[in-house]
């Protein structure tokens, strides 16, 4: 089947706490392991010695299995298609009105025993009603398991012009193990190449040149007598704190060179490890050619969405062969911010690392293998 964003992309895993607070109160689940206990919020409102008054929603949780229920605070907003959200794929628990009516009868008996202020009680009930509850047991398994070598090196060749109904590939391609099959992945080499590329892009900065006192035009004559005028003493007319004077401790025009040196063999090896990493992740897509029938951006965006590439999906770095790029493809991809296309000579570690998916044409694969195995 054609690769899509859910089957081939590596989804960030979030450790979701499943334990519940005492007295069946849910915890606030914040982004990335930032969790705030709801019990502490209650204790701050009504005091640690007071008996907690459960609202309808909290009482319903007390009678059910709450080990797989998490709560999202109302101040956090996640898009329903945000894969990085800890609530992605979870079913939202909707509280039934019948259960709330039954629990309201029980709350009338509890209110006689619990003596709380009306304002605090309203705040607690309002906080619980604003919580969005989710069921962790419905979370889909999006963990990607890499295909072992050497089976990983055999990849299908897809046709970018076919419709989504055509699930069959045009064939298979055997990748070179010396370029796409390196293991383990040397992240230290990838880091060195990225630092090298960023420094090279920063380049050399030539600073401005300012004039010192000896270079500013003006006489060295004393501008006024030393004493008698009541004003500050002054010598020449070129001090830094005077208008038209010199610049104190200004730049002298020295070039700031940020470029660093990295051996060609190290850069080439870093590119090999980056290509191997994309194949290991399952984010490497091989197409027969980067050419489309129409120059419309809408048509190209629809075809790329079949591979999990688009505005609400993943971004992609596309590499073609040494020949001229297809005119329709070049015009159609100009307005797609999620796509960047270069020839195989422009294939680099930094751009591959920035984009989630790597799309290579058959000509690009052959050219890269020939260039990197010399």
Short mmCIF file of C-alpha atoms in Angstrom, two decimals:
data_model
loop_
_atom_site.label_atom_id
_atom_site.label_comp_id
_atom_site.label_asym_id
_atom_site.label_seq_id
_atom_site.Cartn_x
_atom_site.Cartn_y
_atom_site.Cartn_z
CA UNK A 1 0.00 0.00 0.00
CA UNK A 2 1.02 3.59 -0.49
CA UNK A 3 2.88 5.07 2.47
CA UNK A 4 0.92 7.49 4.58
CA UNK A 5 1.64 9.69 7.56
CA UNK A 6 0.29 7.23 10.13
CA UNK A 7 2.04 4.11 8.89
CA UNK A 8 5.39 5.43 7.81
CA UNK A 9 6.11 8.53 9.89
CA UNK A 10 7.71 8.24 13.29
CA UNK A 11 5.17 9.58 15.75
CA UNK A 12 6.59 11.25 18.88
CA UNK A 13 5.66 9.15 21.87
CA UNK A 14 4.34 10.84 25.01
CA UNK A 15 4.33 9.17 28.41
CA UNK A 16 0.78 9.69 29.60
CA UNK A 17 0.26 9.24 33.34
CA UNK A 18 -2.56 6.81 34.05
CA UNK A 19 -2.65 7.08 37.81
CA UNK A 20 -5.51 9.05 39.33
CA UNK A 21 -5.52 11.35 42.31
CA UNK A 22 -6.99 10.25 45.59
CA UNK A 23 -10.77 10.36 45.99
CA UNK A 24 -11.21 9.71 42.25
CA UNK A 25 -10.16 13.19 41.12
CA UNK A 26 -8.47 13.41 37.67
CA UNK A 27 -5.13 15.03 37.07
CA UNK A 28 -4.41 17.84 34.68
CA UNK A 29 -2.49 16.42 31.76
CA UNK A 30 -0.26 19.08 30.27
CA UNK A 31 1.98 18.93 27.23
CA UNK A 32 5.15 16.85 27.65
CA UNK A 33 5.00 15.46 31.19
CA UNK A 34 3.99 18.79 32.84
CA UNK A 35 1.23 17.54 35.11
CA UNK A 36 -0.56 19.41 37.90
CA UNK A 37 -2.45 17.45 40.52
CA UNK A 38 -6.06 18.47 40.81
CA UNK A 39 -6.04 17.61 44.50
CA UNK A 40 -3.63 20.44 45.20
CA UNK A 41 -6.04 22.82 43.48
CA UNK A 42 -8.87 21.62 45.69
CA UNK A 43 -6.77 21.82 48.85
CA UNK A 44 -5.83 25.39 48.06
CA UNK A 45 -9.50 26.30 47.73
CA UNK A 46 -11.15 24.54 50.65
CA UNK A 47 -8.23 23.63 52.89
CA UNK A 48 -6.53 20.33 53.57
CA UNK A 49 -8.71 19.48 56.57
CA UNK A 50 -12.04 19.94 54.80
CA UNK A 51 -13.88 17.08 53.19
CA UNK A 52 -13.93 17.30 49.42
CA UNK A 53 -17.27 17.78 47.76
CA UNK A 54 -17.38 15.94 44.46
CA UNK A 55 -19.44 17.38 41.65
CA UNK A 56 -21.47 15.33 39.23
CA UNK A 57 -18.57 14.66 36.85
CA UNK A 58 -16.16 13.70 39.61
CA UNK A 59 -18.71 11.43 41.31
CA UNK A 60 -19.35 9.64 38.06
CA UNK A 61 -15.64 8.90 37.82
CA UNK A 62 -15.61 7.57 41.35
CA UNK A 63 -17.97 4.74 40.43
CA UNK A 64 -16.11 3.76 37.25
CA UNK A 65 -12.67 2.46 36.36
CA UNK A 66 -10.55 5.62 36.15
CA UNK A 67 -7.19 3.99 35.51
CA UNK A 68 -7.35 4.84 31.79
CA UNK A 69 -9.01 8.26 32.04
CA UNK A 70 -7.04 11.48 31.60
CA UNK A 71 -8.21 15.05 31.72
CA UNK A 72 -7.21 17.97 29.51
CA UNK A 73 -7.48 21.43 31.09
CA UNK A 74 -9.56 23.94 29.16
CA UNK A 75 -6.67 26.37 28.69
CA UNK A 76 -4.84 23.92 26.38
CA UNK A 77 -5.98 23.77 22.77
CA UNK A 78 -4.87 20.95 20.48
CA UNK A 79 -5.91 20.49 16.88
CA UNK A 80 -7.70 17.20 16.17
CA UNK A 81 -5.12 16.36 13.50
CA UNK A 82 -2.06 17.26 15.57
CA UNK A 83 -0.06 14.04 15.74
CA UNK A 84 2.25 15.36 18.46
CA UNK A 85 -0.69 15.96 20.79
CA UNK A 86 -0.87 13.53 23.74
CA UNK A 87 -4.62 13.24 23.07
CA UNK A 88 -4.27 12.29 19.39
CA UNK A 89 -6.51 9.33 18.55
CA UNK A 90 -8.17 9.18 21.97
CA UNK A 91 -11.94 8.96 22.30
CA UNK A 92 -13.54 11.75 24.26
CA UNK A 93 -15.76 10.69 27.14
CA UNK A 94 -19.15 12.33 27.02
CA UNK A 95 -21.01 12.48 30.30
CA UNK A 96 -24.62 11.42 30.05
CA UNK A 97 -27.36 13.58 31.46
CA UNK A 98 -29.03 10.60 33.11
CA UNK A 99 -25.98 9.84 35.21
CA UNK A 100 -25.79 13.46 36.23
CA UNK A 101 -29.43 13.47 37.36
CA UNK A 102 -28.92 10.32 39.43
CA UNK A 103 -25.78 11.68 40.96
CA UNK A 104 -27.51 14.95 41.80
CA UNK A 105 -29.82 13.06 44.15
CA UNK A 106 -26.79 11.61 45.94
CA UNK A 107 -25.17 15.04 46.13
CA UNK A 108 -28.15 16.34 48.10
CA UNK A 109 -27.37 13.86 50.89
CA UNK A 110 -23.65 14.73 50.84
CA UNK A 111 -24.33 18.46 51.09
CA UNK A 112 -25.98 17.96 54.49
CA UNK A 113 -22.76 16.48 55.91
CA UNK A 114 -20.25 18.76 54.22
CA UNK A 115 -20.11 22.39 55.30
CA UNK A 116 -18.46 24.44 52.62
CA UNK A 117 -18.89 27.96 51.49
CA UNK A 118 -21.08 28.50 48.45
CA UNK A 119 -18.41 30.34 46.52
CA UNK A 120 -15.81 27.60 46.98
CA UNK A 121 -18.35 24.94 46.03
CA UNK A 122 -19.23 26.77 42.83
CA UNK A 123 -15.57 27.12 41.90
CA UNK A 124 -14.94 23.40 42.36
CA UNK A 125 -17.97 22.42 40.31
CA UNK A 126 -17.04 24.83 37.57
CA UNK A 127 -13.48 23.50 37.37
CA UNK A 128 -14.63 19.90 37.01
CA UNK A 129 -17.20 20.74 34.40
CA UNK A 130 -14.58 22.44 32.23
CA UNK A 131 -12.38 19.34 32.02
CA UNK A 132 -12.28 17.31 28.80
CA UNK A 133 -11.98 13.61 29.66
CA UNK A 134 -10.32 11.10 27.33
CA UNK A 135 -10.04 7.31 27.37
CA UNK A 136 -6.45 6.03 27.14
CA UNK A 137 -7.57 2.53 26.18
CA UNK A 138 -8.57 3.84 22.73
CA UNK A 139 -5.11 5.25 21.89
CA UNK A 140 -3.94 3.82 18.54
CA UNK A 141 -0.62 2.08 18.27
CA UNK A 142 1.48 4.39 16.08
CA UNK A 143 4.86 2.98 17.03
CA UNK A 144 7.02 2.39 13.99
CA UNK A 145 9.12 -0.76 13.99
CA UNK A 146 12.03 -0.66 11.59
CA UNK A 147 12.49 -3.42 9.03
CA UNK A 148 15.74 -5.30 9.68
CA UNK A 149 18.59 -5.42 7.24
CA UNK A 150 18.98 -6.52 4.45
CA UNK A 151 15.21 -6.57 3.75
CA UNK A 152 15.13 -2.84 4.49
CA UNK A 153 17.23 -2.07 1.42
CA UNK A 154 14.49 -3.27 -0.97
CA UNK A 155 12.07 -0.38 -1.46
CA UNK A 156 9.08 0.02 -3.79
CA UNK A 157 9.04 2.51 -6.64
CA UNK A 158 5.90 4.66 -6.65
CA UNK A 159 4.32 6.59 -9.48
CA UNK A 160 3.51 10.13 -8.39
CA UNK A 161 0.92 10.54 -11.18
CA UNK A 162 -1.26 7.59 -10.20
CA UNK A 163 -4.44 7.97 -8.16
CA UNK A 164 -4.82 6.85 -4.59
CA UNK A 165 -6.81 3.81 -5.73
CA UNK A 166 -3.74 2.43 -7.50
CA UNK A 167 -2.00 0.83 -4.55
CA UNK A 168 0.46 -1.23 -6.57
CA UNK A 169 3.97 0.07 -7.10
CA UNK A 170 5.80 0.08 -10.40
CA UNK A 171 8.48 -2.24 -9.09
CA UNK A 172 11.21 -2.54 -6.50
CA UNK A 173 14.66 -1.02 -6.19
CA UNK A 174 17.64 -2.51 -4.40
CA UNK A 175 19.54 0.22 -2.54
CA UNK A 176 23.27 0.19 -1.96
CA UNK A 177 24.12 -0.96 1.55
CA UNK A 178 27.20 1.29 1.69
CA UNK A 179 24.99 4.39 1.24
CA UNK A 180 21.58 3.52 2.70
CA UNK A 181 22.38 0.64 5.05
CA UNK A 182 24.90 2.02 7.56
CA UNK A 183 24.34 0.95 11.15
CA UNK A 184 24.55 2.15 13.86
CA UNK A 185 23.71 5.72 12.93
CA UNK A 186 26.55 8.11 13.81
CA UNK A 187 24.68 11.09 15.22
CA UNK A 188 27.97 12.72 16.15
CA UNK A 189 28.97 12.92 12.48
CA UNK A 190 25.56 14.30 11.53
CA UNK A 191 25.95 16.97 14.22
CA UNK A 192 29.39 17.96 12.96
CA UNK A 193 28.14 18.32 9.39
CA UNK A 194 25.16 20.43 10.52
CA UNK A 195 27.43 22.77 12.47
CA UNK A 196 29.72 23.02 9.45
CA UNK A 197 26.85 23.91 7.11
CA UNK A 198 25.38 26.51 9.45
CA UNK A 199 28.75 28.17 9.95
CA UNK A 200 29.38 28.17 6.22
CA UNK A 201 26.01 29.78 5.60
CA UNK A 202 26.84 32.44 8.18
CA UNK A 203 30.03 33.13 6.24
CA UNK A 204 32.35 36.08 6.77
CA UNK A 205 31.10 39.37 8.19
CA UNK A 206 33.03 42.53 7.45
CA UNK A 207 32.49 45.08 10.21
CA UNK A 208 32.20 48.81 9.81
CA UNK A 209 35.19 51.10 10.18
CA UNK A 210 34.99 54.09 12.52
CA UNK A 211 37.42 56.98 12.91
CA UNK A 212 39.54 57.58 15.95
CA UNK A 213 40.50 60.98 17.32
CA UNK A 214 43.56 61.09 15.10
CA UNK A 215 41.46 60.40 11.98
CA UNK A 216 38.60 62.86 12.53
CA UNK A 217 39.12 66.14 10.73
CA UNK A 218 39.59 69.14 12.99
CA UNK A 219 42.21 71.36 14.56
CA UNK A 220 44.06 70.58 17.74
CA UNK A 221 43.66 74.16 18.94
CA UNK A 222 42.20 74.65 22.40
CA UNK A 223 38.60 75.71 21.87
CA UNK A 224 38.32 78.02 24.95
CA UNK A 225 40.41 79.13 27.91
CA UNK A 226 40.95 76.65 30.68
CA UNK A 227 39.49 78.94 33.37
CA UNK A 228 37.22 81.91 33.62
CA UNK A 229 34.28 80.95 31.38
CA UNK A 230 32.51 78.78 33.96
CA UNK A 231 32.14 75.98 31.44
CA UNK A 232 33.80 72.59 31.40
CA UNK A 233 37.41 72.51 30.42
CA UNK A 234 38.03 71.33 26.88
CA UNK A 235 41.03 70.82 24.67
CA UNK A 236 40.48 70.02 21.01
CA UNK A 237 37.09 69.79 19.28
CA UNK A 238 37.12 66.07 18.51
CA UNK A 239 36.34 64.22 21.78
CA UNK A 240 33.96 61.22 21.54
CA UNK A 241 31.22 62.87 23.60
CA UNK A 242 31.04 65.89 21.31
CA UNK A 243 28.90 66.16 18.19
CA UNK A 244 31.09 65.51 15.15
CA UNK A 245 33.76 63.92 17.29
CA UNK A 246 35.44 60.55 17.16
CA UNK A 247 33.98 57.15 18.07
CA UNK A 248 35.27 55.61 21.28
CA UNK A 249 36.15 51.90 21.02
CA UNK A 250 34.42 51.53 17.65
CA UNK A 251 34.89 48.69 15.14
CA UNK A 252 38.12 48.75 13.23
CA UNK A 253 37.01 46.77 10.18
CA UNK A 254 38.31 43.37 11.25
CA UNK A 255 36.56 40.53 9.37
CA UNK A 256 34.58 38.08 11.51
CA UNK A 257 35.01 34.67 9.90
CA UNK A 258 32.53 32.08 11.20
CA UNK A 259 33.37 29.35 8.72
CA UNK A 260 34.92 26.13 10.01
CA UNK A 261 36.80 23.36 8.27
CA UNK A 262 35.52 19.83 7.91
CA UNK A 263 37.13 17.13 5.81
CA UNK A 264 35.35 16.04 2.67
CA UNK A 265 35.32 12.40 3.78
CA UNK A 266 33.55 13.33 7.01
CA UNK A 267 30.92 15.34 5.13
CA UNK A 268 30.35 12.48 2.73
CA UNK A 269 30.06 9.98 5.57
CA UNK A 270 27.60 12.24 7.38
CA UNK A 271 25.37 12.31 4.29
CA UNK A 272 25.45 8.51 4.12
CA UNK A 273 24.36 8.21 7.74
CA UNK A 274 21.57 10.75 7.17
CA UNK A 275 20.24 8.76 4.20
CA UNK A 276 20.45 5.57 6.26
CA UNK A 277 18.54 7.25 9.09
CA UNK A 278 15.67 8.24 6.79
CA UNK A 279 15.41 4.67 5.51
CA UNK A 280 15.52 3.37 9.09
CA UNK A 281 12.66 5.69 10.10
CA UNK A 282 10.56 4.64 7.12
CA UNK A 283 10.49 8.20 5.78
CA UNK A 284 12.30 7.45 2.51
CA UNK A 285 10.06 7.42 -0.57
CA UNK A 286 11.37 6.48 -4.02
CA UNK A 287 9.42 7.59 -7.09
CA UNK A 288 10.07 6.85 -10.72
CA UNK A 289 10.41 10.51 -11.68
CA UNK A 290 9.48 13.94 -10.37
CA UNK A 291 7.18 14.95 -13.21
CA UNK A 292 3.48 15.78 -13.32
CA UNK A 293 0.96 16.31 -16.10
CA UNK A 294 -0.31 19.71 -14.94
CA UNK A 295 1.32 22.85 -13.62
CA UNK A 296 -1.53 23.45 -11.13
CA UNK A 297 -0.43 23.56 -7.50
CA UNK A 298 -3.76 22.13 -6.38
CA UNK A 299 -3.26 18.97 -8.43
CA UNK A 300 0.27 18.44 -7.12
CA UNK A 301 -0.83 19.01 -3.52
CA UNK A 302 -3.54 16.37 -3.94
CA UNK A 303 -1.04 13.84 -5.29
CA UNK A 304 1.47 14.54 -2.53
CA UNK A 305 -1.21 14.13 0.13
CA UNK A 306 -1.43 10.46 -0.86
CA UNK A 307 2.12 10.08 0.47
CA UNK A 308 1.39 11.93 3.70
CA UNK A 309 2.89 15.22 2.49
CA UNK A 310 0.97 18.45 2.71
CA UNK A 311 -0.28 21.35 4.78
CA UNK A 312 -1.85 19.25 7.53
CA UNK A 313 0.67 16.40 7.21
CA UNK A 314 4.43 16.11 6.85
CA UNK A 315 6.91 18.28 4.97
CA UNK A 316 9.28 16.78 2.42
CA UNK A 317 12.69 17.29 0.86
CA UNK A 318 12.73 16.14 -2.77
CA UNK A 319 15.85 15.27 -4.73
CA UNK A 320 15.95 14.78 -8.50
CA UNK A 321 18.72 13.72 -10.85
CA UNK A 322 21.24 15.87 -12.65
CA UNK A 323 18.97 16.69 -15.57
CA UNK A 324 16.62 19.64 -15.86
CA UNK A 325 13.63 19.55 -13.57
CA UNK A 326 10.23 19.00 -15.13
CA UNK A 327 8.70 22.38 -16.00
CA UNK A 328 5.23 21.52 -14.69
CA UNK A 329 6.61 20.17 -11.44
CA UNK A 330 8.83 23.21 -10.94
CA UNK A 331 5.94 25.63 -11.39
CA UNK A 332 3.46 23.58 -9.34
CA UNK A 333 5.67 23.25 -6.26
CA UNK A 334 6.55 26.95 -5.98
CA UNK A 335 3.59 27.74 -3.74
CA UNK A 336 3.98 24.67 -1.53
CA UNK A 337 5.80 25.75 1.61
CA UNK A 338 6.12 22.18 2.85
CA UNK A 339 8.16 21.04 -0.17
CA UNK A 340 11.70 21.83 -1.23
CA UNK A 341 13.27 20.32 -4.33
CA UNK A 342 16.91 20.30 -5.46
CA UNK A 343 19.14 18.26 -7.72
CA UNK A 344 21.27 15.47 -6.35
CA UNK A 345 24.26 17.82 -6.12
CA UNK A 346 22.28 19.97 -3.67
CA UNK A 347 21.37 17.04 -1.42
CA UNK A 348 22.75 17.87 2.02
CA UNK A 349 22.45 16.76 5.62
CA UNK A 350 20.87 19.94 6.98
CA UNK A 351 17.89 20.02 4.59
CA UNK A 352 17.24 16.29 5.01
CA UNK A 353 17.26 16.71 8.78
CA UNK A 354 14.85 19.69 8.69
CA UNK A 355 12.22 17.86 6.63
CA UNK A 356 10.39 14.78 7.85
CA UNK A 357 10.19 12.86 4.58
CA UNK A 358 12.80 12.38 1.89
CA UNK A 359 11.56 11.81 -1.67
CA UNK A 360 14.12 10.56 -4.17
CA UNK A 361 13.69 9.86 -7.84
CA UNK A 362 15.30 6.79 -9.38
CA UNK A 363 17.82 9.00 -11.17
CA UNK A 364 18.69 10.71 -7.88
CA UNK A 365 19.27 7.35 -6.16
CA UNK A 366 21.60 6.20 -8.90
CA UNK A 367 23.49 9.49 -8.93
CA UNK A 368 23.89 9.54 -5.14
CA UNK A 369 25.14 5.96 -5.02
CA UNK A 370 27.63 6.67 -7.79
CA UNK A 371 28.89 9.86 -6.14
CA UNK A 372 29.10 8.58 -2.57
CA UNK A 373 30.78 5.24 -3.35
CA UNK A 374 33.80 6.64 -5.19
#
